[in-house]
Every structure is written in structure tokens, then in C-alpha cells.
mmCIF file of N, CA and C and ligand atoms in Angstrom:
data_model
loop_
_atom_site.group_PDB
_atom_site.id
_atom_site.type_symbol
_atom_site.label_atom_id
_atom_site.label_comp_id
_atom_site.label_asym_id
_atom_site.label_seq_id
_atom_site.Cartn_x
_atom_site.Cartn_y
_atom_site.Cartn_z
ATOM 1 N N MET A 921 1.786 -9.640 7.542
ATOM 2 C CA MET A 921 1.784 -8.284 6.768
ATOM 3 C C MET A 921 2.677 -7.557 6.096
ATOM 4 N N ASP A 922 3.969 -7.858 6.725
ATOM 5 C CA ASP A 922 4.971 -7.091 5.739
ATOM 6 C C ASP A 922 4.750 -7.733 4.197
ATOM 7 N N ASP A 923 4.676 -9.088 4.672
ATOM 8 C CA ASP A 923 5.006 -9.900 2.859
ATOM 9 C C ASP A 923 3.512 -9.224 2.275
ATOM 10 N N GLN A 924 2.581 -9.285 3.214
ATOM 11 C CA GLN A 924 1.603 -8.555 2.398
ATOM 12 C C GLN A 924 1.650 -6.917 1.661
ATOM 13 N N HIS A 925 2.601 -6.224 1.944
ATOM 14 C CA HIS A 925 2.854 -5.262 1.898
ATOM 15 C C HIS A 925 3.575 -5.088 0.622
ATOM 16 N N GLY A 926 4.733 -6.432 0.716
ATOM 17 C CA GLY A 926 5.124 -6.233 -0.231
ATOM 18 C C GLY A 926 4.953 -6.814 -1.558
ATOM 19 N N ILE A 927 3.973 -7.353 -1.646
ATOM 20 C CA ILE A 927 3.319 -7.605 -2.566
ATOM 21 C C ILE A 927 2.606 -7.287 -3.010
ATOM 22 N N LEU A 928 1.890 -6.080 -2.080
ATOM 23 C CA LEU A 928 1.105 -4.874 -2.542
ATOM 24 C C LEU A 928 1.665 -3.863 -3.501
ATOM 25 N N MET A 929 3.322 -3.605 -3.231
ATOM 26 C CA MET A 929 3.904 -2.621 -3.626
ATOM 27 C C MET A 929 4.996 -3.388 -5.355
ATOM 28 N N ASP A 930 4.368 -4.911 -5.023
ATOM 29 C CA ASP A 930 5.120 -5.761 -6.309
ATOM 30 C C ASP A 930 4.194 -5.097 -7.725
ATOM 31 N N THR A 931 2.839 -5.375 -7.077
ATOM 32 C CA THR A 931 1.690 -5.619 -7.843
ATOM 33 C C THR A 931 1.433 -3.762 -8.453
ATOM 34 N N MET A 932 1.682 -3.299 -7.287
ATOM 35 C CA MET A 932 1.905 -1.703 -8.169
ATOM 36 C C MET A 932 2.832 -1.050 -8.776
ATOM 37 N N ASN A 933 4.024 -2.296 -8.881
ATOM 38 C CA ASN A 933 4.961 -1.871 -9.971
ATOM 39 C C ASN A 933 4.751 -2.459 -11.356
ATOM 40 N N GLU A 934 4.092 -3.675 -11.383
ATOM 41 C CA GLU A 934 3.485 -4.588 -12.329
ATOM 42 C C GLU A 934 2.850 -3.386 -13.185
ATOM 43 N N LEU A 935 1.616 -2.849 -12.245
ATOM 44 C CA LEU A 935 0.916 -1.342 -12.813
ATOM 45 C C LEU A 935 2.372 -0.054 -13.772
ATOM 46 N N ARG A 936 2.875 0.271 -12.624
ATOM 47 C CA ARG A 936 3.835 1.019 -13.757
ATOM 48 C C ARG A 936 4.162 0.413 -14.753
ATOM 49 N N GLN A 937 4.672 -0.627 -15.028
ATOM 50 C CA GLN A 937 5.938 -0.767 -15.806
ATOM 51 C C GLN A 937 4.447 -0.922 -17.266
ATOM 52 N N ALA A 938 3.746 -1.563 -16.843
ATOM 53 C CA ALA A 938 2.536 -1.793 -17.734
ATOM 54 C C ALA A 938 2.315 -0.109 -18.742
ATOM 55 N N VAL A 939 2.000 0.912 -17.178
ATOM 56 C CA VAL A 939 1.862 2.317 -17.855
ATOM 57 C C VAL A 939 2.913 2.866 -18.902
ATOM 58 N N VAL A 940 4.502 2.603 -18.250
ATOM 59 C CA VAL A 940 5.104 3.048 -18.962
ATOM 60 C C VAL A 940 5.658 2.471 -19.992
ATOM 61 N N ARG A 941 5.123 0.722 -20.932
ATOM 62 C CA ARG A 941 5.507 0.397 -21.716
ATOM 63 C C ARG A 941 4.018 0.554 -22.865
ATOM 64 N N GLY A 942 3.246 1.647 -22.127
ATOM 65 C CA GLY A 942 1.657 1.672 -22.893
ATOM 66 C C GLY A 942 1.092 0.720 -23.266
ATOM 67 N N ARG A 943 1.013 0.191 -22.275
ATOM 68 C CA ARG A 943 -0.251 -1.374 -22.866
ATOM 69 C C ARG A 943 -1.308 -0.788 -22.825
ATOM 70 N N GLY A 944 -2.446 -1.424 -23.858
ATOM 71 C CA GLY A 944 -3.982 -1.033 -23.362
ATOM 72 C C GLY A 944 -4.380 -0.834 -22.326
ATOM 73 N N ARG A 945 -5.876 -0.464 -22.661
ATOM 74 C CA ARG A 945 -6.477 0.073 -21.474
ATOM 75 C C ARG A 945 -7.109 -1.440 -20.698
ATOM 76 N N GLU A 946 -7.427 -2.535 -21.544
ATOM 77 C CA GLU A 946 -7.905 -3.840 -21.124
ATOM 78 C C GLU A 946 -6.433 -4.542 -20.177
ATOM 79 N N GLU A 947 -5.247 -4.338 -20.231
ATOM 80 C CA GLU A 947 -4.204 -4.975 -19.383
ATOM 81 C C GLU A 947 -4.278 -4.248 -18.445
ATOM 82 N N ILE A 948 -4.266 -2.765 -18.418
ATOM 83 C CA ILE A 948 -3.959 -1.815 -17.136
ATOM 84 C C ILE A 948 -4.916 -2.002 -16.282
ATOM 85 N N SER A 949 -6.233 -2.364 -16.681
ATOM 86 C CA SER A 949 -7.561 -2.370 -16.216
ATOM 87 C C SER A 949 -7.784 -4.197 -15.560
ATOM 88 N N ALA A 950 -6.883 -5.085 -15.894
ATOM 89 C CA ALA A 950 -7.156 -6.290 -14.860
ATOM 90 C C ALA A 950 -5.630 -5.808 -13.893
ATOM 91 N N ILE A 951 -4.818 -5.238 -14.253
ATOM 92 C CA ILE A 951 -3.852 -4.826 -13.463
ATOM 93 C C ILE A 951 -4.696 -3.995 -12.023
ATOM 94 N N LEU A 952 -5.124 -3.425 -12.693
ATOM 95 C CA LEU A 952 -6.239 -2.865 -11.620
ATOM 96 C C LEU A 952 -6.465 -3.266 -10.840
ATOM 97 N N ASP A 953 -7.672 -4.315 -11.516
ATOM 98 C CA ASP A 953 -8.542 -5.301 -10.420
ATOM 99 C C ASP A 953 -7.635 -6.106 -9.446
ATOM 100 N N GLN A 954 -6.497 -6.340 -10.489
ATOM 101 C CA GLN A 954 -5.729 -7.293 -8.638
ATOM 102 C C GLN A 954 -5.111 -6.837 -7.852
ATOM 103 N N LEU A 955 -4.852 -5.687 -8.176
ATOM 104 C CA LEU A 955 -4.649 -5.224 -7.160
ATOM 105 C C LEU A 955 -5.543 -4.303 -6.077
ATOM 106 N N ILE A 956 -6.853 -3.732 -7.040
ATOM 107 C CA ILE A 956 -7.953 -3.661 -5.936
ATOM 108 C C ILE A 956 -8.550 -5.271 -4.953
ATOM 109 N N GLU A 957 -8.420 -6.401 -5.835
ATOM 110 C CA GLU A 957 -8.431 -7.854 -4.404
ATOM 111 C C GLU A 957 -7.468 -8.007 -4.054
ATOM 112 N N PHE A 958 -6.624 -7.454 -4.397
ATOM 113 C CA PHE A 958 -5.467 -8.104 -2.907
ATOM 114 C C PHE A 958 -5.523 -7.197 -1.933
ATOM 115 N N THR A 959 -5.340 -5.781 -2.214
ATOM 116 C CA THR A 959 -5.503 -4.614 -1.445
ATOM 117 C C THR A 959 -7.187 -4.836 -0.195
ATOM 118 N N ARG A 960 -7.839 -5.010 -1.232
ATOM 119 C CA ARG A 960 -9.599 -5.610 -0.286
ATOM 120 C C ARG A 960 -8.563 -7.269 1.159
ATOM 121 N N MET A 961 -8.928 -8.044 -0.355
ATOM 122 C CA MET A 961 -8.182 -9.263 1.078
ATOM 123 C C MET A 961 -7.009 -8.359 1.872
ATOM 124 N N HIS A 962 -6.373 -7.943 1.653
ATOM 125 C CA HIS A 962 -5.090 -7.519 2.681
ATOM 126 C C HIS A 962 -5.829 -6.497 4.025
ATOM 127 N N PHE A 963 -6.318 -5.198 3.396
ATOM 128 C CA PHE A 963 -6.808 -4.648 4.334
ATOM 129 C C PHE A 963 -8.023 -5.309 5.507
ATOM 130 N N TRP A 964 -8.943 -6.529 5.002
ATOM 131 C CA TRP A 964 -9.557 -6.874 5.392
ATOM 132 C C TRP A 964 -9.032 -7.930 6.130
ATOM 133 N N SER A 965 -7.895 -8.617 6.518
ATOM 134 C CA SER A 965 -7.490 -9.499 7.371
ATOM 135 C C SER A 965 -5.847 -8.639 8.371
ATOM 136 N N GLU A 966 -6.007 -6.932 7.697
ATOM 137 C CA GLU A 966 -5.639 -6.480 8.656
ATOM 138 C C GLU A 966 -6.235 -5.806 9.880
ATOM 139 N N GLU A 967 -7.757 -5.302 9.171
ATOM 140 C CA GLU A 967 -8.734 -5.512 10.415
ATOM 141 C C GLU A 967 -9.062 -6.265 11.581
ATOM 142 N N GLN A 968 -9.343 -7.567 10.522
ATOM 143 C CA GLN A 968 -9.191 -8.546 11.679
ATOM 144 C C GLN A 968 -8.794 -8.818 12.585
ATOM 145 N N LEU A 969 -7.804 -8.297 12.464
ATOM 146 C CA LEU A 969 -6.021 -9.023 13.151
ATOM 147 C C LEU A 969 -6.719 -7.570 14.218
ATOM 148 N N LEU A 970 -6.649 -6.305 13.691
ATOM 149 C CA LEU A 970 -6.741 -5.311 14.857
ATOM 150 C C LEU A 970 -8.169 -5.447 15.696
ATOM 151 N N GLU A 971 -9.344 -6.119 15.106
ATOM 152 C CA GLU A 971 -10.348 -6.378 16.102
ATOM 153 C C GLU A 971 -10.042 -7.525 16.806
ATOM 154 N N GLN A 972 -9.613 -8.524 16.588
ATOM 155 C CA GLN A 972 -9.216 -9.588 17.736
ATOM 156 C C GLN A 972 -8.542 -9.302 18.819
ATOM 157 N N THR A 973 -7.460 -7.950 18.430
ATOM 158 C CA THR A 973 -6.791 -7.848 19.928
ATOM 159 C C THR A 973 -7.375 -6.231 19.984
ATOM 160 N N GLY A 974 -8.614 -5.799 19.859
ATOM 161 C CA GLY A 974 -9.053 -4.773 20.493
ATOM 162 C C GLY A 974 -7.976 -3.295 20.036
ATOM 163 N N PHE A 975 -7.371 -3.306 19.120
ATOM 164 C CA PHE A 975 -6.735 -2.229 18.710
ATOM 165 C C PHE A 975 -7.876 -0.918 18.677
ATOM 166 N N PRO A 976 -7.394 0.040 19.677
ATOM 167 C CA PRO A 976 -8.282 1.413 19.689
ATOM 168 C C PRO A 976 -8.644 2.357 19.017
ATOM 169 N N GLY A 977 -7.349 2.026 18.328
ATOM 170 C CA GLY A 977 -6.995 2.672 16.676
ATOM 171 C C GLY A 977 -7.576 2.791 15.016
ATOM 172 N N LEU A 978 -8.861 1.840 15.863
ATOM 173 C CA LEU A 978 -9.265 0.454 14.828
ATOM 174 C C LEU A 978 -10.370 1.371 13.609
ATOM 175 N N ALA A 979 -11.134 2.030 14.078
ATOM 176 C CA ALA A 979 -11.515 2.993 13.562
ATOM 177 C C ALA A 979 -11.466 3.960 12.698
ATOM 178 N N ASP A 980 -10.174 4.870 12.960
ATOM 179 C CA ASP A 980 -9.769 5.622 12.269
ATOM 180 C C ASP A 980 -8.628 4.711 11.065
ATOM 181 N N HIS A 981 -8.234 3.612 10.942
ATOM 182 C CA HIS A 981 -7.926 2.871 10.105
ATOM 183 C C HIS A 981 -8.495 2.230 9.480
ATOM 184 N N ARG A 982 -9.654 1.594 9.437
ATOM 185 C CA ARG A 982 -10.858 1.019 8.755
ATOM 186 C C ARG A 982 -11.532 2.520 7.752
ATOM 187 N N ALA A 983 -11.628 3.602 8.668
ATOM 188 C CA ALA A 983 -12.018 4.986 8.002
ATOM 189 C C ALA A 983 -10.643 4.990 6.216
ATOM 190 N N GLU A 984 -9.537 4.483 7.282
ATOM 191 C CA GLU A 984 -8.298 5.120 5.654
ATOM 192 C C GLU A 984 -8.312 4.531 4.406
ATOM 193 N N HIS A 985 -8.453 2.787 5.372
ATOM 194 C CA HIS A 985 -8.696 1.637 4.367
ATOM 195 C C HIS A 985 -9.994 2.303 2.927
ATOM 196 N N HIS A 986 -10.870 2.061 3.903
ATOM 197 C CA HIS A 986 -12.156 2.635 3.058
ATOM 198 C C HIS A 986 -12.170 3.414 1.882
ATOM 199 N N ARG A 987 -11.196 4.774 2.259
ATOM 200 C CA ARG A 987 -10.911 6.344 1.460
ATOM 201 C C ARG A 987 -10.251 5.373 -0.188
ATOM 202 N N MET A 988 -8.992 5.027 1.081
ATOM 203 C CA MET A 988 -8.028 4.349 -0.316
ATOM 204 C C MET A 988 -8.948 3.451 -1.254
ATOM 205 N N LEU A 989 -9.767 2.694 -0.652
ATOM 206 C CA LEU A 989 -10.112 1.328 -1.784
ATOM 207 C C LEU A 989 -11.259 2.265 -2.786
ATOM 208 N N ALA A 990 -11.741 3.242 -2.245
ATOM 209 C CA ALA A 990 -13.348 3.968 -2.966
ATOM 210 C C ALA A 990 -11.967 4.636 -4.013
ATOM 211 N N GLN A 991 -11.026 5.210 -3.550
ATOM 212 C CA GLN A 991 -10.336 6.009 -5.127
ATOM 213 C C GLN A 991 -9.720 4.905 -6.021
ATOM 214 N N MET A 992 -9.577 3.926 -5.480
ATOM 215 C CA MET A 992 -9.208 3.192 -6.293
ATOM 216 C C MET A 992 -10.080 2.493 -7.499
ATOM 217 N N ILE A 993 -11.395 2.239 -6.767
ATOM 218 C CA ILE A 993 -12.560 1.883 -7.076
ATOM 219 C C ILE A 993 -12.798 2.298 -8.470
ATOM 220 N N GLN A 994 -12.865 3.707 -8.058
ATOM 221 C CA GLN A 994 -13.628 4.840 -9.197
ATOM 222 C C GLN A 994 -12.422 5.000 -9.907
ATOM 223 N N ALA A 995 -11.287 4.871 -9.931
ATOM 224 C CA ALA A 995 -10.644 4.645 -10.950
ATOM 225 C C ALA A 995 -10.693 3.977 -11.873
ATOM 226 N N ALA A 996 -10.631 2.690 -11.588
ATOM 227 C CA ALA A 996 -10.855 1.728 -12.198
ATOM 228 C C ALA A 996 -12.097 1.327 -13.108
ATOM 229 N N HIS A 997 -13.325 2.707 -12.746
ATOM 230 C CA HIS A 997 -14.280 2.505 -12.873
ATOM 231 C C HIS A 997 -14.270 3.206 -13.796
ATOM 232 N N SER A 998 -13.766 4.699 -13.962
ATOM 233 C CA SER A 998 -13.371 5.233 -15.338
ATOM 234 C C SER A 998 -12.494 4.876 -16.837
ATOM 235 N N ILE A 999 -11.810 4.102 -16.163
ATOM 236 C CA ILE A 999 -10.578 3.202 -17.063
ATOM 237 C C ILE A 999 -11.925 2.161 -17.672
ATOM 238 N N GLN A 1000 -12.029 1.858 -17.108
ATOM 239 C CA GLN A 1000 -13.192 0.660 -17.478
ATOM 240 C C GLN A 1000 -14.556 1.029 -18.772
ATOM 241 N N TYR A 1001 -14.576 2.365 -18.497
ATOM 242 C CA TYR A 1001 -15.972 2.916 -18.949
ATOM 243 C C TYR A 1001 -15.169 4.026 -20.230
ATOM 244 N N GLY A 1002 -13.316 3.858 -20.649
ATOM 245 C CA GLY A 1002 -13.070 4.548 -21.347
ATOM 246 C C GLY A 1002 -12.904 6.047 -21.505
ATOM 247 N N GLU A 1003 -12.905 6.257 -19.814
ATOM 248 C CA GLU A 1003 -12.648 7.704 -19.605
ATOM 249 C C GLU A 1003 -11.493 8.085 -20.146
ATOM 250 N N ALA A 1004 -11.015 9.413 -20.553
ATOM 251 C CA ALA A 1004 -9.818 9.365 -19.793
ATOM 252 C C ALA A 1004 -8.693 9.538 -19.564
ATOM 253 N N VAL A 1005 -7.945 8.564 -18.384
ATOM 254 C CA VAL A 1005 -7.942 9.110 -16.701
ATOM 255 C C VAL A 1005 -6.243 9.206 -17.347
ATOM 256 N N PRO A 1006 -5.353 10.211 -16.561
ATOM 257 C CA PRO A 1006 -4.338 9.980 -16.573
ATOM 258 C C PRO A 1006 -3.773 9.425 -16.001
ATOM 259 N N MET A 1007 -3.099 8.627 -16.179
ATOM 260 C CA MET A 1007 -2.259 7.407 -15.651
ATOM 261 C C MET A 1007 -1.305 7.850 -14.648
ATOM 262 N N ARG A 1008 -0.095 8.538 -14.918
ATOM 263 C CA ARG A 1008 0.902 8.988 -14.744
ATOM 264 C C ARG A 1008 0.544 9.571 -13.120
ATOM 265 N N PRO A 1009 -0.305 10.337 -13.293
ATOM 266 C CA PRO A 1009 -0.679 11.568 -11.706
ATOM 267 C C PRO A 1009 -1.724 10.123 -11.062
ATOM 268 N N LEU A 1010 -2.500 9.185 -11.190
ATOM 269 C CA LEU A 1010 -2.893 8.102 -10.401
ATOM 270 C C LEU A 1010 -2.342 7.625 -10.274
ATOM 271 N N LEU A 1011 -1.177 6.806 -10.821
ATOM 272 C CA LEU A 1011 0.126 6.035 -9.951
ATOM 273 C C LEU A 1011 0.581 6.633 -8.729
ATOM 274 N N CYS A 1012 1.267 7.510 -9.270
ATOM 275 C CA CYS A 1012 2.053 8.787 -8.350
ATOM 276 C C CYS A 1012 0.882 9.075 -7.193
ATOM 277 N N SER A 1013 -0.467 9.229 -7.747
ATOM 278 C CA SER A 1013 -1.005 9.593 -5.617
ATOM 279 C C SER A 1013 -1.609 8.151 -4.892
ATOM 280 N N LEU A 1014 -1.668 6.905 -6.094
ATOM 281 C CA LEU A 1014 -1.889 5.566 -5.385
ATOM 282 C C LEU A 1014 -0.325 4.828 -4.874
ATOM 283 N N ARG A 1015 0.138 5.520 -5.502
ATOM 284 C CA ARG A 1015 2.062 5.036 -4.431
ATOM 285 C C ARG A 1015 1.997 5.805 -3.752
ATOM 286 N N SER A 1016 2.198 7.264 -3.359
ATOM 287 C CA SER A 1016 2.254 8.202 -2.342
ATOM 288 C C SER A 1016 1.055 7.520 -1.210
ATOM 289 N N GLY A 1017 -0.216 7.221 -1.815
ATOM 290 C CA GLY A 1017 -0.990 7.088 -1.002
ATOM 291 C C GLY A 1017 -0.524 5.428 0.046
ATOM 292 N N TYR A 1018 -0.459 4.898 -0.201
ATOM 293 C CA TYR A 1018 0.234 3.814 0.240
ATOM 294 C C TYR A 1018 1.906 4.007 1.491
ATOM 295 N N ILE A 1019 2.496 4.199 0.129
ATOM 296 C CA ILE A 1019 3.953 4.395 0.925
ATOM 297 C C ILE A 1019 2.917 5.280 2.205
ATOM 298 N N VAL A 1020 2.372 6.330 2.337
ATOM 299 C CA VAL A 1020 1.942 7.376 4.007
ATOM 300 C C VAL A 1020 1.380 5.911 4.551
ATOM 301 N N HIS A 1021 0.195 5.287 3.887
ATOM 302 C CA HIS A 1021 -0.285 3.889 5.045
ATOM 303 C C HIS A 1021 0.824 3.107 5.651
ATOM 304 N N ILE A 1022 1.328 2.796 5.042
ATOM 305 C CA ILE A 1022 2.033 1.693 5.254
ATOM 306 C C ILE A 1022 3.128 2.092 6.398
ATOM 307 N N GLY A 1023 3.740 3.405 6.188
ATOM 308 C CA GLY A 1023 4.277 4.199 6.811
ATOM 309 C C GLY A 1023 4.519 4.380 8.235
ATOM 310 N N GLY A 1024 2.745 4.549 7.877
ATOM 311 C CA GLY A 1024 2.299 5.465 8.707
ATOM 312 C C GLY A 1024 1.720 4.947 9.832
ATOM 313 N N LEU A 1025 0.691 4.771 9.861
ATOM 314 C CA LEU A 1025 -1.080 4.568 9.808
ATOM 315 C C LEU A 1025 -0.493 2.707 10.513
ATOM 316 N N ASP A 1026 -0.486 1.564 9.721
ATOM 317 C CA ASP A 1026 0.207 0.129 9.742
ATOM 318 C C ASP A 1026 1.869 0.699 10.662
ATOM 319 N N ARG A 1027 2.151 1.296 10.519
ATOM 320 C CA ARG A 1027 3.695 0.927 11.413
ATOM 321 C C ARG A 1027 3.130 1.659 12.939
ATOM 322 N N GLY A 1028 1.985 1.915 12.991
ATOM 323 C CA GLY A 1028 1.993 1.996 14.269
ATOM 324 C C GLY A 1028 1.288 1.040 15.020
ATOM 325 N N TYR A 1029 0.123 0.514 14.723
ATOM 326 C CA TYR A 1029 -0.451 -0.953 15.199
ATOM 327 C C TYR A 1029 0.940 -1.753 14.912
ATOM 328 N N GLY A 1030 2.063 -2.182 14.819
ATOM 329 C CA GLY A 1030 3.146 -3.703 15.040
ATOM 330 C C GLY A 1030 3.395 -3.506 16.544
ATOM 331 N N PRO A 1031 3.948 -2.439 17.090
ATOM 332 C CA PRO A 1031 3.940 -3.015 18.568
ATOM 333 C C PRO A 1031 3.251 -3.396 19.334
ATOM 334 N N TRP A 1032 1.283 -2.317 19.356
ATOM 335 C CA TRP A 1032 0.291 -3.499 19.989
ATOM 336 C C TRP A 1032 0.573 -4.475 19.488
ATOM 337 N N LEU A 1033 0.047 -5.012 18.132
ATOM 338 C CA LEU A 1033 0.019 -6.659 17.546
ATOM 339 C C LEU A 1033 1.349 -7.575 18.348
ATOM 340 N N ASN A 1034 2.699 -6.667 18.502
ATOM 341 C CA ASN A 1034 3.173 -7.540 18.959
ATOM 342 C C ASN A 1034 3.066 -7.988 20.728
ATOM 343 N N ASP A 1035 2.539 -7.354 21.418
ATOM 344 C CA ASP A 1035 1.776 -7.124 22.309
ATOM 345 C C ASP A 1035 1.110 -7.842 23.145
ATOM 346 N N HIS A 1036 0.258 -8.898 21.877
ATOM 347 C CA HIS A 1036 -0.737 -9.146 22.009
ATOM 348 C C HIS A 1036 -0.414 -10.455 21.490
ATOM 349 N N GLY A 1037 0.631 -10.817 21.472
ATOM 350 C CA GLY A 1037 0.890 -12.493 20.985
ATOM 351 C C GLY A 1037 1.617 -12.311 18.849
ATOM 352 N N VAL A 1038 0.906 -11.300 18.216
ATOM 353 C CA VAL A 1038 0.938 -11.332 16.925
ATOM 354 C C VAL A 1038 2.620 -11.023 16.413
ATOM 355 N N ASP A 1039 2.745 -12.216 15.670
ATOM 356 C CA ASP A 1039 4.465 -11.757 15.367
ATOM 357 C C ASP A 1039 4.275 -10.548 13.715
HETATM 358 FE FE1 FE2 B 522 -4.220 -0.135 6.589
HETATM 359 FE FE1 FE2 B 523 -1.636 -2.797 4.903
#
């Protein structure tokens, strides 16, 4: 999971670079789509592990994943349909959302998974 978190943050940085360099809407959309796809995959594998081990906080964790994905998908749609989305605030909010999530809820399941035989 830590590796996947690293990839997520890398993709997030790639998105930030594209914004900073003033890349066009299509390129930004493409990277955001990648980020969404990878996030979806990551959330899914995390939820599978938590479900397999009967993690008690799964429902809350899943709800938070859902909320985060919904926010990203909403932003991706707006960009695709040409709405003027202020990118820097969006990036800030995505980035801090991830950091809070990874450092908070995600950190909370580490010991549980270790106790249940998952490295
Ligand atoms: Fe998570
Ligand atoms: Fe995670």
C-alpha cells in the first residue's frame, strides 16, 4: 500500500507540474484521468484487504474513499466540459485531501493488517 501511495503522490506531482507549466486542458484532463483510475484501483485494493481481514472501520473508510473519488470525478467532468476550473485551489484541496487521508485513516489500518498477517 505504501508503494501505491507513492505512485499516487507522484501522479499528483505530475498534475501539478502540468498546471504550473501552463499545459492545455487536454493534457491536464488526461493526467487527472490517470490519477482517478489509479486512485480507484488503489481504493479498491485497500478495501479488499480491509474486508478480507474484517477491519471494524471499513464502512467509514469506504465512505471517505467514495467522497474523495466523487470530488475528483466532478472536477474532471468540469474540466472536460470546458468550465473554468481554478486549478491551483483544486490541486491544493486534492493534495491536502490525500495527505490527510494517508496520514490519518490509512495509517489507522497499518497495525491491524500487520496483526492479520499482511505486510
Ligand atoms: Fe484509504
Ligand atoms: Fe490509501
